[in-house]
């Protein structure tokens, strides 16, 4: 799922203007870094007193970390394309989009 989201973001960011790419990156970062983890933690808090809460908490704690990693990778993709679209006129080909996605995944793991 993350690979598809990253490649779709690279595809869209490659075709947007630099302003649209910045907006896309900011919205995706906010949703995946803050909103979804907050919603998951709220759902875990609603299980207070449930005997399955520790098990569910372990499973969803990994998902929160994964969502935050995904947010960083999406922001890196959009940041690259925003800078590139500001200075360059043409678009990258599909191979270039995949390379940007790969490098953003590596940098997101390094930042994490």
Coordinates of N, CA, C and O in Angstrom, one line a residue:
X1 N 0.8 -1.2 0.0 CA 0.0 0.0 0.0 C 0.9 1.3 0.0 O 0.6 2.2 -0.7
X2 N 1.9 1.2 0.8 CA 2.8 2.4 0.8 C 3.5 2.7 -0.5 O 3.6 3.8 -0.9
X3 N 3.9 1.6 -1.2 CA 4.5 1.8 -2.5 C 3.6 2.5 -3.5 O 4.1 3.3 -4.2
X4 N 2.4 2.1 -3.5 CA 1.4 2.7 -4.4 C 1.2 4.1 -4.1 O 1.0 5.0 -5.0
X5 N 1.0 4.4 -2.8 CA 0.8 5.8 -2.4 C 2.0 6.7 -2.7 O 1.8 7.8 -3.2
X6 N 3.2 6.2 -2.5 CA 4.4 6.9 -2.9 C 4.5 7.1 -4.4 O 4.9 8.2 -4.8
X7 N 4.3 6.1 -5.1 CA 4.4 6.3 -6.6 C 3.3 7.2 -7.1 O 3.5 8.0 -8.0
X8 N 2.1 7.1 -6.6 CA 1.0 8.0 -7.0 C 1.3 9.5 -6.7 O 1.0 10.4 -7.4
X9 N 1.9 9.7 -5.5 CA 2.3 11.0 -5.1 C 3.4 11.6 -6.0 O 3.3 12.7 -6.4
X10 N 4.3 10.7 -6.3 CA 5.4 11.2 -7.2 C 4.8 11.5 -8.6 O 5.2 12.5 -9.2
X11 N 3.8 10.7 -9.1 CA 3.2 11.0 -10.4 C 2.5 12.3 -10.3 O 2.6 13.1 -11.3
X12 N 1.7 12.5 -9.3 CA 0.9 13.8 -9.2 C 1.8 15.0 -9.0 O 1.6 16.0 -9.6
X13 N 2.8 14.9 -8.1 CA 3.7 16.0 -7.8 C 4.5 16.3 -9.1 O 4.9 17.5 -9.2
X14 N 4.8 15.4 -9.9 CA 5.6 15.7 -11.1 C 4.8 16.5 -12.1 O 5.3 17.2 -12.9
X15 N 3.4 16.4 -12.0 CA 2.6 17.1 -13.0 C 2.0 18.4 -12.4 O 1.5 19.2 -13.2
X16 N 2.0 18.6 -11.1 CA 1.5 19.8 -10.6 C 2.5 20.9 -10.7 O 3.7 20.7 -10.9
X17 N 2.0 22.2 -10.5 CA 3.0 23.3 -10.4 C 3.7 23.2 -9.0 O 3.3 22.4 -8.2
X18 N 4.6 24.0 -8.8 CA 5.4 23.9 -7.6 C 4.5 24.3 -6.4 O 4.6 23.7 -5.3
X19 N 3.5 25.2 -6.6 CA 2.6 25.6 -5.5 C 1.7 24.4 -5.2 O 1.4 24.2 -4.0
X20 N 1.1 23.8 -6.2 CA 0.3 22.6 -5.9 C 1.0 21.5 -5.3 O 0.4 20.8 -4.4
X21 N 2.3 21.3 -5.6 CA 3.1 20.3 -5.0 C 3.3 20.6 -3.5 O 3.3 19.7 -2.7
X22 N 3.6 21.8 -3.2 CA 3.8 22.2 -1.8 C 2.5 22.0 -1.0 O 2.5 21.4 0.1
X23 N 1.4 22.3 -1.5 CA 0.1 22.1 -0.8 C -0.2 20.6 -0.7 O -0.6 20.2 0.4
X24 N 0.1 19.8 -1.7 CA -0.1 18.4 -1.6 C 0.8 17.8 -0.5 O 0.3 17.0 0.3
X25 N 2.0 18.2 -0.5 CA 3.0 17.7 0.5 C 2.6 18.1 2.0 O 2.6 17.3 2.9
X26 N 2.1 19.3 2.1 CA 1.7 19.8 3.5 C 0.5 19.0 4.0 O 0.4 18.6 5.1
X27 N -0.5 18.9 3.1 CA -1.7 18.2 3.4 C -1.4 16.7 3.8 O -1.9 16.2 4.8
X28 N -0.7 16.1 2.9 CA -0.3 14.7 3.2 C 0.5 14.5 4.5 O 0.2 13.6 5.2
X29 N 1.4 15.4 4.7 CA 2.2 15.3 5.9 C 1.3 15.5 7.2 O 1.4 14.7 8.1
X30 N 0.5 16.5 7.2 CA -0.4 16.7 8.3 C -1.3 15.5 8.5 O -1.5 15.0 9.7
X31 N -1.9 14.9 7.5 CA -2.8 13.8 7.6 C -2.1 12.6 8.2 O -2.6 11.9 9.1
X32 N -1.0 12.2 7.6 CA -0.3 11.0 7.9 C 0.6 11.1 9.2 O 0.9 10.1 9.8
X33 N 1.1 12.3 9.5 CA 2.0 12.4 10.7 C 1.2 12.8 11.9 O 1.6 12.3 13.0
X34 N 0.1 13.5 11.8 CA -0.6 14.0 13.0 C -2.0 13.5 13.1 O -2.4 13.0 14.2
X35 N -2.8 13.6 12.1 CA -4.2 13.3 12.2 C -4.5 11.8 12.4 O -5.3 11.4 13.3
X36 N -4.0 11.0 11.5 CA -4.2 9.5 11.6 C -3.7 8.9 12.9 O -4.4 8.2 13.6
X37 N -2.4 9.2 13.3 CA -2.0 8.7 14.6 C -2.8 9.2 15.8 O -3.0 8.5 16.7
X38 N -3.2 10.5 15.7 CA -4.1 11.0 16.8 C -5.4 10.2 16.9 O -5.9 9.9 17.9
X39 N -6.0 9.9 15.7 CA -7.2 9.2 15.6 C -7.0 7.7 16.2 O -7.9 7.2 16.9
X40 N -5.9 7.1 15.8 CA -5.6 5.8 16.3 C -5.5 5.8 17.8 O -6.0 4.9 18.5
X41 N -4.7 6.8 18.3 CA -4.6 6.8 19.8 C -5.9 7.1 20.5 O -6.1 6.6 21.6
X42 N -6.8 7.9 19.9 CA -8.1 8.1 20.5 C -8.9 6.8 20.5 O -9.6 6.5 21.5
X43 N -8.8 6.0 19.5 CA -9.5 4.7 19.4 C -8.9 3.8 20.5 O -9.7 3.1 21.1
X44 N -7.6 3.9 20.7 CA -7.0 3.0 21.8 C -7.5 3.5 23.2 O -7.7 2.7 24.0
X45 N -7.6 4.8 23.3 CA -8.1 5.3 24.6 C -9.5 4.9 24.9 O -9.9 4.8 26.0
X46 N -10.3 4.7 23.8 CA -11.7 4.3 24.0 C -11.8 2.9 24.5 O -12.9 2.5 24.9
X47 N -10.7 2.1 24.3 CA -10.7 0.7 24.8 C -10.3 0.6 26.2 O -9.9 -0.5 26.7
X48 N -10.3 1.7 27.0 CA -9.9 1.6 28.4 C -10.8 0.6 29.2 O -12.0 0.6 29.1
X49 N -10.1 -0.3 29.9 CA -10.8 -1.3 30.6 C -11.1 -2.6 29.9 O -11.6 -3.6 30.4
X50 N -10.8 -2.6 28.6 CA -11.0 -3.8 27.8 C -9.8 -4.7 27.9 O -8.7 -4.3 28.0
X51 N -10.1 -6.0 28.1 CA -9.0 -6.9 28.3 C -8.1 -7.1 27.1 O -6.9 -7.6 27.2
X52 N -8.5 -6.8 25.9 CA -7.8 -6.9 24.7 C -7.0 -5.7 24.3 O -6.2 -5.6 23.3
X53 N -7.1 -4.6 25.1 CA -6.4 -3.4 24.9 C -4.9 -3.5 24.7 O -4.3 -3.0 23.8
X54 N -4.2 -4.3 25.6 CA -2.7 -4.4 25.4 C -2.3 -5.0 24.1 O -1.4 -4.6 23.4
X55 N -3.1 -6.0 23.6 CA -2.8 -6.7 22.4 C -3.0 -5.7 21.2 O -2.2 -5.6 20.3
X56 N -4.2 -5.0 21.2 CA -4.5 -4.1 20.2 C -3.5 -2.9 20.2 O -3.1 -2.4 19.1
X57 N -3.1 -2.5 21.3 CA -2.1 -1.4 21.4 C -0.8 -1.7 20.8 O -0.2 -0.9 20.1
X58 N -0.3 -3.0 21.0 CA 0.9 -3.4 20.4 C 0.8 -3.4 18.8 O 1.7 -3.0 18.1
X59 N -0.3 -3.9 18.3 CA -0.5 -4.0 16.9 C -0.5 -2.6 16.3 O 0.1 -2.3 15.3
X60 N -1.3 -1.7 16.9 CA -1.5 -0.3 16.3 C -0.3 0.6 16.6 O -0.2 1.6 15.9
X61 N 0.5 0.3 17.6 CA 1.7 1.2 17.8 C 2.6 1.1 16.6 O 3.3 2.1 16.2
X62 N 2.7 -0.1 16.0 CA 3.6 -0.3 14.8 C 3.0 0.5 13.7 O 3.7 1.1 12.8
X63 N 1.6 0.6 13.6 CA 1.0 1.3 12.5 C 1.2 2.8 12.6 O 1.4 3.5 11.6
X64 N 1.2 3.3 13.8 CA 1.5 4.7 14.0 C 2.9 5.1 13.6 O 3.1 6.1 12.9
X65 N 3.9 4.3 13.9 CA 5.2 4.5 13.5 C 5.3 4.4 12.0 O 6.0 5.2 11.3
X66 N 4.6 3.5 11.4 CA 4.6 3.3 9.9 C 4.0 4.5 9.2 O 4.5 5.0 8.2
X67 N 2.9 5.1 9.8 CA 2.3 6.2 9.2 C 3.2 7.4 9.3 O 3.2 8.2 8.3
X68 N 3.9 7.6 10.4 CA 4.8 8.7 10.5 C 6.0 8.6 9.5 O 6.5 9.6 8.9
X69 N 6.5 7.4 9.3 CA 7.5 7.2 8.3 C 7.0 7.5 6.9 O 7.7 8.2 6.1
X70 N 5.8 7.1 6.6 CA 5.2 7.4 5.3 C 5.0 8.9 5.1 O 5.2 9.4 4.0
X71 N 4.6 9.6 6.2 CA 4.5 11.0 6.1 C 5.8 11.7 5.7 O 5.8 12.6 4.9
X72 N 6.9 11.3 6.3 CA 8.2 11.8 6.0 C 8.6 11.5 4.5 O 9.1 12.4 3.8
X73 N 8.3 10.3 4.1 CA 8.6 10.0 2.7 C 7.8 10.8 1.7 O 8.3 11.3 0.7
X74 N 6.5 11.0 2.0 CA 5.7 11.8 1.1 C 6.1 13.2 1.1 O 6.1 13.9 0.0
X75 N 6.5 13.8 2.2 CA 6.9 15.2 2.3 C 8.2 15.3 1.5 O 8.4 16.3 0.8
X76 N 9.1 14.3 1.6 CA 10.4 14.4 0.8 C 10.1 14.4 -0.7 O 10.7 15.1 -1.5
X77 N 9.2 13.5 -1.1 CA 8.9 13.5 -2.5 C 8.3 14.8 -3.0 O 8.7 15.4 -4.0
X78 N 7.4 15.3 -2.2 CA 6.7 16.6 -2.6 C 7.7 17.8 -2.6 O 7.7 18.7 -3.4
X79 N 8.6 17.7 -1.6 CA 9.7 18.8 -1.5 C 10.6 18.7 -2.6 O 10.9 19.8 -3.2
X80 N 11.0 17.5 -3.1 CA 11.9 17.5 -4.2 C 11.2 18.0 -5.5 O 11.8 18.8 -6.2
X81 N 9.9 17.6 -5.7 CA 9.2 18.0 -6.9 C 8.9 19.5 -6.9 O 8.8 20.1 -7.9
X82 N 8.6 20.0 -5.7 CA 8.3 21.4 -5.6 C 9.6 22.3 -6.0 O 9.4 23.2 -6.8
X83 N 10.7 21.9 -5.5 CA 12.0 22.6 -5.9 C 12.2 22.4 -7.4 O 12.6 23.3 -8.1
X84 N 12.1 21.1 -7.9 CA 12.4 20.8 -9.3 C 11.4 21.6 -10.2 O 11.8 22.1 -11.2
X85 N 10.1 21.6 -9.8 CA 9.1 22.2 -10.7 C 9.3 23.7 -10.7 O 8.8 24.4 -11.6
X86 N 9.9 24.3 -9.6 CA 10.1 25.7 -9.6 C 11.2 26.1 -10.6 O 11.1 27.1 -11.3
X87 N 12.2 25.3 -10.7 CA 13.4 25.6 -11.6 C 13.3 25.0 -13.0 O 13.9 25.5 -13.9
X88 N 12.6 23.8 -13.1 CA 12.6 23.1 -14.4 C 11.3 23.2 -15.1 O 10.2 23.4 -14.4
X89 N 11.3 23.2 -16.4 CA 10.0 23.3 -17.1 C 9.4 21.9 -17.4 O 8.3 21.7 -17.3
X90 N 10.3 21.0 -17.9 CA 9.8 19.6 -18.3 C 9.5 18.7 -17.1 O 9.8 19.0 -15.9
X91 N 8.9 17.6 -17.4 CA 8.6 16.6 -16.4 C 9.5 15.5 -16.5 O 10.1 15.2 -17.5
X92 N 9.7 14.8 -15.4 CA 10.5 13.5 -15.3 C 9.7 12.4 -16.0 O 8.5 12.4 -16.0
X93 N 10.4 11.4 -16.5 CA 9.7 10.2 -17.0 C 9.4 9.3 -15.9 O 9.7 9.6 -14.7
X94 N 8.8 8.2 -16.2 CA 8.3 7.2 -15.1 C 9.5 6.7 -14.4 O 9.4 6.5 -13.2
X95 N 10.6 6.4 -15.0 CA 11.8 6.0 -14.3 C 12.3 7.0 -13.3 O 12.7 6.6 -12.2
X96 N 12.3 8.3 -13.7 CA 12.7 9.3 -12.8 C 11.8 9.4 -11.6 O 12.3 9.7 -10.5
X97 N 10.5 9.2 -11.8 CA 9.6 9.3 -10.7 C 9.9 8.1 -9.7 O 9.9 8.3 -8.5
X98 N 10.2 6.9 -10.2 CA 10.5 5.8 -9.3 C 11.8 6.0 -8.6 O 11.9 5.6 -7.4
X99 N 12.8 6.7 -9.2 CA 14.0 6.9 -8.5 C 13.8 7.9 -7.4 O 14.4 7.8 -6.3
X100 N 13.0 8.9 -7.6 CA 12.7 9.9 -6.5 C 12.0 9.2 -5.4 O 12.3 9.4 -4.2
X101 N 11.1 8.3 -5.7 CA 10.4 7.5 -4.6 C 11.3 6.7 -3.9 O 11.2 6.6 -2.6
X102 N 12.3 6.0 -4.5 CA 13.2 5.2 -3.9 C 14.1 6.0 -2.9 O 14.4 5.6 -1.8
X103 N 14.6 7.1 -3.4 CA 15.5 8.0 -2.6 C 14.8 8.5 -1.4 O 15.3 8.6 -0.3
X104 N 13.5 8.9 -1.6 CA 12.7 9.4 -0.5 C 12.5 8.4 0.6 O 12.5 8.7 1.8
X105 N 12.3 7.1 0.2 CA 12.2 6.0 1.2 C 13.4 5.9 2.0 O 13.4 5.7 3.2
X106 N 14.6 5.9 1.3 CA 15.9 5.8 2.0 C 16.1 6.9 3.0 O 16.5 6.7 4.1
X107 N 15.8 8.1 2.5 CA 16.0 9.3 3.4 C 15.0 9.3 4.6 O 15.4 9.6 5.7
X108 N 13.8 8.8 4.3 CA 12.8 8.7 5.4 C 13.3 7.7 6.5 O 13.1 8.0 7.7
X109 N 13.8 6.6 6.0 CA 14.4 5.6 7.0 C 15.5 6.2 7.8 O 15.7 6.0 8.9
X110 N 16.4 7.0 7.1 CA 17.5 7.6 7.7 C 17.1 8.6 8.7 O 17.7 8.7 9.8
X111 N 16.1 9.5 8.4 CA 15.6 10.5 9.3 C 14.9 9.8 10.5 O 14.9 10.4 11.6
X112 N 14.3 8.7 10.3 CA 13.5 8.0 11.3 C 14.5 7.4 12.3 O 14.4 7.4 13.4

